[in-house]
Short mmCIF file of C-alpha atoms and ligand atoms in Angstrom, two decimals:
data_model
loop_
_atom_site.label_atom_id
_atom_site.label_comp_id
_atom_site.label_asym_id
_atom_site.label_seq_id
_atom_site.Cartn_x
_atom_site.Cartn_y
_atom_site.Cartn_z
CA MET A 1 0.11 -0.06 0.14
CA ASN A 2 1.06 3.28 -0.78
CA ASP A 3 -0.24 6.79 -0.16
CA GLU A 4 -1.41 7.36 -3.53
CA PRO A 5 -5.51 7.74 -3.67
CA LEU A 6 -7.32 5.53 -5.84
CA VAL A 7 -10.74 5.98 -5.17
CA VAL A 8 -11.90 9.29 -3.32
CA LEU A 9 -15.56 10.26 -2.44
CA ASP A 10 -16.27 13.95 -1.31
CA GLY A 11 -19.01 14.92 0.38
CA VAL A 12 -21.16 11.70 -0.64
CA ASN A 13 -24.99 12.31 -0.29
CA LYS A 14 -27.82 9.37 -1.52
CA HIS A 15 -31.56 9.76 -0.73
CA PHE A 16 -33.71 6.97 -1.36
CA GLY A 17 -36.64 9.13 -1.17
CA ALA A 18 -37.21 10.42 2.12
CA LEU A 19 -34.28 8.18 3.63
CA HIS A 20 -31.37 9.78 3.61
CA VAL A 21 -29.16 6.84 2.78
CA LEU A 22 -25.34 8.07 2.68
CA GLN A 23 -24.94 11.14 4.89
CA ASP A 24 -22.07 13.30 3.66
CA ILE A 25 -19.37 10.51 2.90
CA ASP A 26 -16.04 11.07 2.33
CA LEU A 27 -13.63 8.10 2.19
CA THR A 28 -10.36 7.78 0.80
CA ILE A 29 -8.89 4.60 -0.44
CA HIS A 30 -5.64 4.04 -1.38
CA ARG A 31 -3.76 2.31 -3.87
CA GLY A 32 -3.33 -1.06 -2.22
CA GLU A 33 -5.60 -0.72 0.72
CA VAL A 34 -7.48 -2.63 2.03
CA VAL A 35 -10.49 -1.30 3.82
CA VAL A 36 -13.49 -3.56 5.95
CA VAL A 37 -17.22 -1.71 6.23
CA ILE A 38 -18.74 -2.75 8.89
CA GLY A 39 -22.11 -1.42 10.70
CA PRO A 40 -25.47 -2.36 11.60
CA SER A 41 -28.23 -3.47 8.58
CA GLY A 42 -29.28 -1.19 6.62
CA SER A 43 -27.09 1.73 7.74
CA GLY A 44 -26.00 1.84 4.23
CA LYS A 45 -22.93 -0.09 3.31
CA SER A 46 -24.54 -1.47 0.40
CA THR A 47 -25.22 1.45 -1.22
CA LEU A 48 -21.67 2.74 -0.19
CA CYS A 49 -20.25 -0.14 -2.47
CA ARG A 50 -22.55 0.40 -5.21
CA THR A 51 -22.26 4.31 -5.81
CA ILE A 52 -18.67 2.86 -6.27
CA ASN A 53 -19.88 1.92 -9.32
CA ARG A 54 -22.69 3.50 -10.01
CA LEU A 55 -25.33 0.79 -9.30
CA GLU A 56 -26.99 3.46 -7.47
CA THR A 57 -26.62 7.30 -8.73
CA ILE A 58 -25.78 9.71 -5.76
CA ASP A 59 -27.34 13.53 -5.39
CA SER A 60 -24.56 15.64 -4.48
CA GLY A 61 -20.75 14.83 -3.98
CA ASN A 62 -18.22 13.29 -5.91
CA ILE A 63 -16.48 10.13 -6.51
CA THR A 64 -13.23 9.49 -8.82
CA ILE A 65 -11.20 6.25 -9.45
CA ASP A 66 -8.32 6.86 -10.34
CA GLY A 67 -8.51 10.30 -10.25
CA SER A 68 -11.03 10.89 -13.17
CA PRO A 69 -15.11 11.12 -12.22
CA LEU A 70 -17.39 8.57 -12.50
CA PRO A 71 -19.21 9.10 -15.95
CA GLN A 72 -22.85 9.94 -16.09
CA GLU A 73 -24.11 7.14 -18.36
CA GLY A 74 -23.52 5.21 -21.19
CA ARG A 75 -20.34 3.89 -22.61
CA ALA A 76 -17.98 5.45 -20.70
CA LEU A 77 -19.94 4.60 -17.47
CA ALA A 78 -19.26 1.05 -19.25
CA ARG A 79 -15.86 1.06 -19.48
CA HIS A 80 -15.73 2.68 -15.76
CA ARG A 81 -17.54 -0.20 -14.48
CA SER A 82 -15.15 -3.11 -16.25
CA ASP A 83 -12.28 -1.35 -13.75
CA VAL A 84 -14.38 -1.60 -10.64
CA GLY A 85 -14.53 -4.93 -10.00
CA MET A 86 -18.12 -6.23 -7.79
CA VAL A 87 -18.53 -9.27 -5.23
CA PHE A 88 -22.07 -9.06 -4.75
CA GLN A 89 -23.76 -11.60 -1.76
CA SER A 90 -25.38 -13.94 -3.85
CA PHE A 91 -23.08 -14.54 -6.37
CA ASN A 92 -25.39 -13.96 -9.55
CA LEU A 93 -23.32 -16.18 -11.74
CA PHE A 94 -25.10 -15.65 -15.17
CA SER A 95 -27.00 -19.23 -14.94
CA HIS A 96 -27.45 -19.72 -18.46
CA LYS A 97 -23.60 -19.64 -18.97
CA THR A 98 -20.92 -22.20 -17.94
CA VAL A 99 -18.18 -21.37 -15.84
CA LEU A 100 -15.76 -21.01 -18.35
CA GLU A 101 -18.19 -18.49 -19.66
CA ASN A 102 -18.36 -16.74 -17.04
CA VAL A 103 -15.49 -15.99 -16.86
CA VAL A 104 -14.84 -15.48 -20.64
CA LEU A 105 -17.77 -13.60 -21.33
CA GLY A 106 -16.41 -9.87 -19.95
CA GLN A 107 -13.38 -9.54 -21.62
CA THR A 108 -14.07 -10.59 -24.85
CA LEU A 109 -17.34 -8.23 -24.93
CA VAL A 110 -16.12 -5.22 -23.06
CA ARG A 111 -11.76 -6.03 -23.28
CA GLY A 112 -12.34 -7.18 -27.22
CA THR A 113 -10.00 -9.96 -26.18
CA PRO A 114 -9.45 -12.72 -28.67
CA ARG A 115 -11.75 -15.79 -27.37
CA ALA A 116 -8.33 -18.47 -26.79
CA GLU A 117 -6.75 -15.82 -24.79
CA ALA A 118 -9.86 -14.86 -23.05
CA GLU A 119 -10.15 -19.07 -22.57
CA LYS A 120 -7.15 -19.00 -21.02
CA LYS A 121 -6.71 -16.42 -19.15
CA ALA A 122 -9.92 -17.70 -17.50
CA VAL A 123 -8.98 -21.39 -16.85
CA ALA A 124 -5.90 -19.76 -14.80
CA LEU A 125 -8.22 -17.55 -12.95
CA LEU A 126 -10.96 -20.24 -12.01
CA GLU A 127 -7.30 -22.77 -11.33
CA ARG A 128 -6.29 -20.01 -8.73
CA VAL A 129 -9.34 -20.04 -6.92
CA GLY A 130 -9.73 -23.76 -6.86
CA VAL A 131 -12.54 -24.60 -9.12
CA GLY A 132 -10.21 -25.04 -12.28
CA HIS A 133 -12.01 -28.37 -13.22
CA GLN A 134 -15.50 -27.37 -12.71
CA ALA A 135 -15.00 -25.06 -16.05
CA GLY A 136 -17.73 -26.81 -18.14
CA LYS A 137 -20.25 -27.12 -15.43
CA HIS A 138 -23.11 -24.52 -14.78
CA PRO A 139 -23.43 -22.57 -11.90
CA ALA A 140 -26.24 -24.22 -10.44
CA GLN A 141 -24.43 -27.41 -10.19
CA LEU A 142 -21.73 -25.90 -8.15
CA SER A 143 -21.97 -25.12 -4.55
CA GLY A 144 -22.35 -21.52 -2.91
CA GLY A 145 -18.24 -21.49 -2.10
CA GLN A 146 -17.83 -22.58 -5.06
CA GLN A 147 -20.08 -20.86 -6.96
CA GLN A 148 -18.48 -17.54 -4.89
CA ARG A 149 -15.04 -18.03 -5.97
CA VAL A 150 -16.03 -18.29 -9.95
CA ALA A 151 -18.23 -15.12 -9.50
CA ILE A 152 -14.98 -13.35 -7.84
CA ALA A 153 -12.66 -14.95 -10.62
CA ARG A 154 -15.41 -13.21 -12.86
CA ALA A 155 -14.10 -9.71 -11.55
CA LEU A 156 -10.52 -10.47 -11.80
CA ALA A 157 -10.40 -11.08 -15.32
CA MET A 158 -11.14 -7.76 -16.18
CA ASP A 159 -7.84 -7.19 -14.54
CA PRO A 160 -9.80 -4.49 -12.37
CA LYS A 161 -8.27 -1.17 -9.95
CA VAL A 162 -10.01 -1.89 -7.17
CA MET A 163 -12.97 -5.28 -6.14
CA LEU A 164 -15.50 -4.28 -4.46
CA PHE A 165 -17.19 -7.26 -1.92
CA ASP A 166 -20.72 -6.72 -0.84
CA GLU A 167 -20.86 -9.42 1.96
CA PRO A 168 -19.00 -11.89 0.11
CA THR A 169 -19.81 -15.11 2.28
CA SER A 170 -22.85 -13.65 4.47
CA ALA A 171 -25.14 -16.21 1.78
CA LEU A 172 -22.71 -18.75 2.59
CA ASP A 173 -23.10 -22.06 4.55
CA PRO A 174 -20.07 -21.65 7.31
CA GLU A 175 -17.73 -24.21 5.89
CA MET A 176 -18.02 -22.64 2.69
CA ILE A 177 -17.42 -19.06 4.19
CA ASN A 178 -13.33 -19.70 4.74
CA GLU A 179 -12.49 -21.21 1.19
CA VAL A 180 -13.82 -17.95 -0.04
CA LEU A 181 -12.09 -15.77 2.71
CA GLU A 182 -8.85 -17.82 1.94
CA VAL A 183 -9.36 -16.20 -1.64
CA MET A 184 -9.90 -13.03 -1.00
CA ARG A 185 -6.83 -12.96 1.71
CA GLN A 186 -4.87 -13.85 -1.30
CA LEU A 187 -6.10 -11.45 -3.24
CA ALA A 188 -5.50 -9.03 -0.46
CA GLU A 189 -1.63 -10.35 -0.20
CA GLU A 190 -1.08 -9.74 -3.25
CA GLY A 191 -1.81 -6.03 -3.24
CA MET A 192 -5.40 -5.93 -4.59
CA THR A 193 -7.01 -2.38 -4.07
CA MET A 194 -10.39 -3.81 -1.90
CA VAL A 195 -13.00 -2.96 -0.27
CA VAL A 196 -14.74 -5.07 1.65
CA VAL A 197 -18.39 -5.17 3.58
CA THR A 198 -18.16 -8.16 5.86
CA HIS A 199 -19.27 -8.83 10.00
CA GLU A 200 -15.82 -11.37 9.06
CA MET A 201 -13.59 -10.09 11.82
CA GLY A 202 -11.01 -12.65 11.69
CA PHE A 203 -10.88 -11.48 7.52
CA ALA A 204 -10.68 -8.52 9.11
CA ARG A 205 -8.11 -8.65 11.51
CA SER A 206 -5.51 -10.67 9.16
CA ALA A 207 -6.18 -8.78 5.97
CA ALA A 208 -7.11 -5.64 6.69
CA ASN A 209 -5.56 -1.92 6.69
CA ARG A 210 -8.52 0.02 7.85
CA VAL A 211 -11.92 -0.49 8.91
CA VAL A 212 -14.90 2.00 8.48
CA PHE A 213 -17.66 1.71 10.77
CA MET A 214 -20.91 3.07 9.51
CA ALA A 215 -24.65 4.11 10.89
CA ASP A 216 -26.73 5.65 9.74
CA GLY A 217 -25.95 6.33 6.64
CA ARG A 218 -22.54 8.22 7.89
CA ILE A 219 -18.86 7.01 8.38
CA VAL A 220 -18.87 6.66 12.28
CA GLU A 221 -15.42 5.54 13.31
CA GLU A 222 -12.26 4.43 11.27
CA ASN A 223 -9.48 2.87 12.68
CA THR A 224 -7.06 -0.06 12.28
CA PRO A 225 -8.40 -3.42 12.42
CA GLU A 226 -6.46 -3.89 15.96
CA ALA A 227 -7.71 -0.50 17.42
CA PHE A 228 -10.99 -0.96 16.23
CA PHE A 229 -11.95 -4.59 17.80
CA THR A 230 -10.07 -3.83 20.81
CA ALA A 231 -11.47 -0.60 21.85
CA PRO A 232 -13.65 1.15 19.48
CA ARG A 233 -14.41 4.89 20.80
CA SER A 234 -18.22 5.53 19.59
CA ASP A 235 -21.36 4.08 21.89
CA ARG A 236 -22.71 3.34 18.19
CA ALA A 237 -19.75 1.18 17.67
CA LYS A 238 -19.36 -0.50 21.05
CA ASP A 239 -22.87 -1.10 21.36
CA PHE A 240 -22.51 -3.26 17.63
CA LEU A 241 -19.54 -4.47 18.29
CA SER A 242 -21.35 -6.48 21.65
CA LYS A 243 -23.67 -7.85 19.49
CA ILE A 244 -21.57 -9.81 16.93
CA LEU A 245 -19.41 -10.91 19.34
CA HIS A 246 -22.37 -12.27 21.36
CA HIS A 247 -23.40 -14.19 18.51
CA MET B 1 -70.52 -36.88 -52.13
CA ASP B 2 -71.12 -32.65 -51.43
CA PHE B 3 -68.98 -32.29 -48.59
CA LEU B 4 -65.80 -33.64 -50.31
CA ASN B 5 -66.20 -31.79 -53.68
CA THR B 6 -65.94 -28.82 -52.32
CA LEU B 7 -62.87 -29.32 -51.58
CA THR B 8 -61.64 -31.80 -54.46
CA ASP B 9 -63.26 -28.86 -57.20
CA ASN B 10 -61.22 -26.01 -55.80
CA THR B 11 -57.83 -27.33 -54.76
CA GLU B 12 -56.48 -23.97 -56.56
CA LEU B 13 -58.56 -21.96 -54.39
CA PHE B 14 -57.85 -23.10 -51.64
CA ARG B 15 -54.17 -23.68 -52.03
CA LYS B 16 -53.81 -20.19 -53.26
CA GLY B 17 -55.94 -18.82 -50.00
CA PHE B 18 -53.83 -21.48 -47.57
CA LEU B 19 -50.62 -20.21 -48.58
CA GLY B 20 -51.64 -16.58 -49.08
CA THR B 21 -52.34 -17.37 -44.78
CA LEU B 22 -49.22 -18.57 -44.00
CA ALA B 23 -47.34 -15.46 -46.40
CA LEU B 24 -48.97 -13.00 -44.28
CA THR B 25 -48.78 -14.65 -41.16
CA GLY B 26 -45.29 -16.11 -41.43
CA SER B 27 -44.25 -12.13 -42.90
CA SER B 28 -46.22 -10.05 -40.06
CA ALA B 29 -44.75 -12.76 -37.67
CA LEU B 30 -41.36 -12.00 -37.81
CA ILE B 31 -42.20 -8.47 -37.84
CA ALA B 32 -44.30 -8.58 -34.72
CA LEU B 33 -41.17 -10.93 -33.11
CA VAL B 34 -38.37 -8.18 -34.73
CA LEU B 35 -40.70 -4.69 -33.54
CA GLY B 36 -41.86 -6.40 -30.04
CA THR B 37 -38.86 -7.54 -28.99
CA LEU B 38 -37.47 -3.81 -29.94
CA MET B 39 -40.16 -2.58 -28.51
CA ALA B 40 -39.55 -4.54 -24.82
CA ALA B 41 -36.15 -3.26 -25.13
CA PHE B 42 -37.24 0.18 -25.33
CA ARG B 43 -39.40 -0.20 -22.65
CA VAL B 44 -36.52 -1.35 -20.21
CA SER B 45 -33.90 1.24 -21.27
CA PRO B 46 -32.49 3.66 -19.78
CA VAL B 47 -33.35 6.38 -21.98
CA PRO B 48 -36.70 8.06 -21.76
CA VAL B 49 -37.30 8.97 -25.09
CA LEU B 50 -37.00 5.03 -25.80
CA ARG B 51 -39.45 4.24 -23.02
CA TRP B 52 -42.09 6.13 -24.11
CA ILE B 53 -42.05 5.35 -27.95
CA GLY B 54 -42.31 1.70 -26.88
CA THR B 55 -44.84 2.72 -23.90
CA THR B 56 -46.85 4.48 -26.74
CA TRP B 57 -46.62 1.50 -28.96
CA VAL B 58 -47.89 -0.61 -27.22
CA THR B 59 -50.69 1.37 -25.90
CA ILE B 60 -52.05 2.50 -29.27
CA LEU B 61 -51.97 -0.98 -30.86
CA ARG B 62 -52.95 -2.67 -28.11
CA ASN B 63 -56.46 -0.77 -26.69
CA THR B 64 -57.41 -0.42 -30.56
CA PRO B 65 -59.69 -3.31 -32.52
CA LEU B 66 -57.66 -4.65 -34.92
CA THR B 67 -60.32 -3.95 -38.00
CA LEU B 68 -59.95 -0.47 -36.98
CA LEU B 69 -56.32 -0.80 -37.99
CA PHE B 70 -57.05 -2.18 -41.14
CA PHE B 71 -59.41 0.35 -41.80
CA ALA B 72 -57.17 2.78 -41.18
CA SER B 73 -54.28 1.10 -42.91
CA VAL B 74 -56.10 0.07 -45.45
CA PHE B 75 -58.03 3.61 -46.47
CA ALA B 76 -56.43 6.22 -44.88
CA VAL B 77 -52.73 4.94 -45.22
CA PRO B 78 -52.53 5.34 -49.54
CA LYS B 79 -53.57 9.16 -48.67
CA LEU B 80 -50.58 9.81 -47.26
CA GLY B 81 -49.32 9.49 -50.93
CA LEU B 82 -47.72 5.37 -49.79
CA ASN B 83 -50.57 4.04 -52.97
CA GLN B 84 -47.74 2.28 -54.30
CA LEU B 85 -48.07 -0.19 -51.38
CA THR B 86 -49.85 -3.63 -52.14
CA TYR B 87 -52.68 -4.47 -49.98
CA PHE B 88 -50.86 -7.62 -49.28
CA VAL B 89 -48.07 -5.37 -47.80
CA LEU B 90 -50.26 -2.84 -45.53
CA ALA B 91 -52.40 -6.29 -44.13
CA MET B 92 -48.50 -7.42 -43.45
CA ALA B 93 -47.76 -4.12 -42.08
CA THR B 94 -50.95 -3.81 -39.63
CA LEU B 95 -50.75 -7.33 -38.38
CA GLY B 96 -47.11 -7.13 -37.49
CA PHE B 97 -47.51 -4.17 -35.93
CA TYR B 98 -50.52 -4.87 -33.99
CA THR B 99 -49.46 -8.38 -32.97
CA SER B 100 -45.75 -6.38 -32.33
CA ALA B 101 -47.34 -5.18 -29.06
CA PHE B 102 -48.17 -8.54 -28.00
CA VAL B 103 -45.10 -9.49 -28.47
CA CYS B 104 -43.27 -6.83 -26.29
CA GLU B 105 -45.60 -7.02 -23.51
CA VAL B 106 -44.78 -10.96 -23.15
CA VAL B 107 -40.86 -9.76 -23.91
CA ARG B 108 -40.94 -7.93 -21.09
CA SER B 109 -42.41 -9.87 -18.59
CA GLY B 110 -39.95 -12.37 -19.46
CA ILE B 111 -37.22 -9.91 -18.75
CA ASN B 112 -38.93 -9.27 -15.68
CA THR B 113 -38.82 -12.82 -14.63
CA VAL B 114 -35.30 -12.70 -14.45
CA PRO B 115 -33.33 -11.67 -11.68
CA ILE B 116 -32.32 -7.89 -11.32
CA GLY B 117 -28.61 -9.13 -10.14
CA GLN B 118 -27.85 -10.88 -13.44
CA ALA B 119 -28.12 -7.33 -15.03
CA GLU B 120 -26.10 -5.77 -11.70
CA ALA B 121 -23.58 -8.36 -12.17
CA ALA B 122 -23.41 -7.38 -16.45
CA ARG B 123 -23.41 -4.11 -16.04
CA SER B 124 -20.71 -4.41 -12.98
CA LEU B 125 -18.31 -6.01 -15.76
CA GLY B 126 -19.01 -3.23 -17.47
CA LEU B 127 -21.38 -4.23 -20.06
CA THR B 128 -23.43 -1.78 -21.90
CA PHE B 129 -26.77 -1.70 -21.46
CA SER B 130 -27.40 -3.59 -25.22
CA GLN B 131 -24.74 -6.14 -25.00
CA THR B 132 -26.46 -6.83 -21.35
CA LEU B 133 -29.63 -6.98 -22.41
CA ARG B 134 -28.42 -9.32 -25.67
CA THR B 135 -26.06 -11.94 -24.36
CA VAL B 136 -27.63 -12.15 -20.59
CA ILE B 137 -31.06 -10.91 -20.37
CA LEU B 138 -32.96 -11.94 -23.25
CA PRO B 139 -31.77 -15.61 -23.37
CA GLN B 140 -32.97 -16.46 -19.90
CA ALA B 141 -35.88 -14.64 -20.84
CA GLY B 142 -36.34 -16.18 -23.55
CA ARG B 143 -37.35 -19.71 -21.77
CA THR B 144 -40.56 -18.36 -19.70
CA VAL B 145 -41.08 -16.54 -23.08
CA ILE B 146 -41.56 -19.65 -25.69
CA GLY B 147 -44.64 -20.41 -24.26
CA PRO B 148 -46.52 -17.26 -24.49
CA ILE B 149 -45.27 -15.83 -28.27
CA GLY B 150 -46.76 -18.62 -29.35
CA SER B 151 -49.84 -18.30 -27.61
CA VAL B 152 -49.31 -15.03 -29.40
CA LEU B 153 -48.30 -16.31 -32.74
CA ILE B 154 -51.65 -18.58 -32.92
CA ALA B 155 -53.87 -15.42 -32.19
CA LEU B 156 -51.94 -13.93 -34.92
CA THR B 157 -52.68 -16.60 -37.29
CA LYS B 158 -56.76 -16.32 -36.47
CA ASN B 159 -56.07 -12.60 -36.60
CA SER B 160 -54.93 -12.69 -40.12
CA ALA B 161 -58.29 -13.95 -41.37
CA ILE B 162 -59.46 -10.07 -40.65
CA ALA B 163 -57.28 -9.22 -43.35
CA GLY B 164 -59.63 -11.02 -45.77
CA GLY B 165 -62.10 -8.51 -45.94
CA PHE B 166 -60.12 -6.13 -47.13
CA ASN B 167 -58.84 -7.36 -50.69
CA VAL B 168 -56.39 -9.86 -49.15
CA VAL B 169 -56.20 -13.22 -50.41
CA GLU B 170 -56.01 -15.37 -48.00
CA LEU B 171 -57.94 -18.36 -46.77
CA PHE B 172 -60.56 -16.52 -45.19
CA SER B 173 -61.35 -14.80 -48.43
CA THR B 174 -61.71 -17.83 -49.92
CA GLN B 175 -65.36 -18.39 -48.70
CA LYS B 176 -66.71 -15.78 -50.48
CA THR B 177 -66.01 -17.50 -53.84
CA LEU B 178 -67.39 -20.88 -53.05
CA THR B 179 -70.37 -20.07 -51.43
CA GLU B 180 -71.22 -17.73 -54.22
CA ASN B 181 -70.44 -21.00 -56.47
CA ALA B 182 -72.99 -22.98 -54.18
CA ASN B 183 -70.85 -24.82 -52.03
CA PRO B 184 -72.83 -26.18 -48.84
CA LEU B 185 -71.46 -23.58 -46.08
CA PHE B 186 -71.01 -26.05 -43.48
CA ALA B 187 -67.80 -28.04 -45.88
CA VAL B 188 -66.77 -24.25 -46.60
CA PHE B 189 -66.78 -23.27 -43.23
CA PHE B 190 -65.27 -26.86 -42.47
CA TRP B 191 -62.44 -27.21 -45.25
CA ILE B 192 -61.21 -23.55 -43.89
CA ALA B 193 -61.52 -24.22 -40.28
CA LEU B 194 -59.03 -27.13 -40.88
CA GLY B 195 -56.62 -25.21 -43.31
CA TYR B 196 -56.31 -22.71 -40.07
CA LEU B 197 -56.33 -26.03 -37.41
CA LEU B 198 -52.78 -26.90 -39.11
CA ILE B 199 -51.40 -24.38 -38.93
CA THR B 200 -51.81 -23.28 -35.64
CA LEU B 201 -51.25 -27.42 -34.83
CA VAL B 202 -47.93 -26.99 -36.41
CA LEU B 203 -47.16 -24.00 -34.45
CA SER B 204 -47.95 -25.06 -31.17
CA GLY B 205 -46.22 -28.18 -31.90
CA ILE B 206 -43.06 -26.33 -32.86
CA PHE B 207 -43.69 -24.21 -29.82
CA ARG B 208 -43.72 -27.18 -27.57
CA GLY B 209 -40.52 -28.54 -28.72
CA LEU B 210 -38.98 -25.59 -28.69
CA GLU B 211 -39.93 -25.29 -24.79
CA ASN B 212 -38.73 -28.71 -24.09
CA ARG B 213 -35.44 -27.77 -25.75
CA LEU B 214 -34.88 -24.68 -23.43
CA ALA B 215 -35.54 -26.52 -20.73
CA VAL B 216 -33.40 -29.42 -21.44
CA ALA B 217 -30.14 -26.98 -22.10
CA ARG B 218 -28.81 -26.08 -18.69
N1 ADP C 301 -33.30 0.78 -3.86
C1 ADP C 301 -34.00 1.12 -2.72
N2 ADP C 301 -34.83 1.48 -2.41
C2 ADP C 301 -35.52 2.24 -1.58
N3 ADP C 301 -34.94 1.78 -0.25
C3 ADP C 301 -33.31 0.97 -0.11
C4 ADP C 301 -32.60 0.56 -1.29
N4 ADP C 301 -31.76 0.07 -1.59
C5 ADP C 301 -31.50 0.19 0.00
N5 ADP C 301 -32.31 0.61 0.55
C6 ADP C 301 -32.64 1.35 1.54
O1 ADP C 301 -31.32 1.40 2.29
C7 ADP C 301 -30.81 1.58 3.77
C8 ADP C 301 -29.74 1.50 3.20
O2 ADP C 301 -29.23 0.05 2.28
P1 ADP C 301 -28.18 -0.90 2.44
O3 ADP C 301 -27.26 0.09 1.74
O4 ADP C 301 -28.75 -1.83 1.19
O5 ADP C 301 -27.55 -1.20 3.91
P2 ADP C 301 -26.92 -2.34 4.11
O6 ADP C 301 -26.09 -3.11 3.59
O7 ADP C 301 -25.70 -1.50 5.33
O8 ADP C 301 -27.50 -3.11 5.01
C9 ADP C 301 -32.57 0.76 4.36
O9 ADP C 301 -32.66 1.70 5.19
C10 ADP C 301 -32.90 0.42 3.02
O10 ADP C 301 -33.83 -0.53 3.32
MG1 MG C 302 -26.31 -5.03 2.42
#
């Protein structure tokens, strides 16, 4: 990690009708940094992630990635999105396509990579996340943990500048959580810039550079994982941590 | 026997009528499928103008009686200076446009059955709207859409009979000549109905086949 800012949110506000889901969010993510976003359900964590690749629009403020502001619409926005990898809670693999096709599609359609080259890269990525032997299957034939690892490979195939993970292990059976976290941990070690919404404290402690705590649409507290989990400063964070620790 | 003679004495007439219906149904089905899918794409597009065009298209065509549309195209369109268009072309366009509104709604509801996460995943990879629609959404919508599309095309086959009232040679219009030539009314209608039944049964067979094929293909 260095001090070069990669993703910058500056005074970001967003409403869903009367609900003020993001309130004056200022957040800078540096190249190679791993930021864990944590907070109660409904605090705006998903929305925050989704504004970074403009799956949600914002009402005011600015978001820049690698120095350039997010385009409004069309091809420029699509190109921008291809630089931001996203991993969803519910995997969202293309269910009518094989695992291999899932990882090939973006490369050929968006990057214009020749098919043979794209397949080679897809195979390599699938092997890297440990599902190389599943390439010919359809997503429904895979376990949740395997599907999520394919989803990570699919995002990595675009060579993104930053990866967003929105509760990537929340939909998984407990025994599959670690295989996904392990892939993410490795990615972090290799220097990928990551924003990870998760309540997995083990992951936060071992892989994150920083924890951002959100409540009611605001960033209430930011700290190193160690400091945040052992000595939270705000009452909201203390309250929240006591709840998830006692589960 | 009168009943059979109605068919055997008029094979040429029946053949022409049957082929007319086939040509009219086939060509307007093609228009309806292409245009209907396009309008469905318009209706879900992020561009407000396109959405408006799609909605207006469907609202007007779906809520106007087909006979009225035929009147409009056969009598009004030539007055607009397009008088070189044949009745067949006008009928084809009318049926095609009318049916496209129904195809559009079937395709649109098919699109709505595809989980929103599929489109979000595609968009976050950097696929454009049309790439997302073509490679991710429509192929998945296809499975739920194919049955209802079959019904729409069967309705189209039957609706094509209206064209007979507007100087187009098709199956139903043969009844005029046949009854004038003193064929038994019942026989005339029986053979004509059989002609339509032949087309619609083949259509349902094709679509049932497609449905099974798509169901297996995953
Ligand atoms: N598309 C939407 N329309 C309206 N309200 C929404 C929408 N998405 C999320 N919300 C609301 O915004 C708030 C924040 O949601 P979200 O960002 O998903 O929180 P989190 O991920 O922290 O649980 C919640 O109250 C949620 O109900
Ligand atoms: Mg969430």
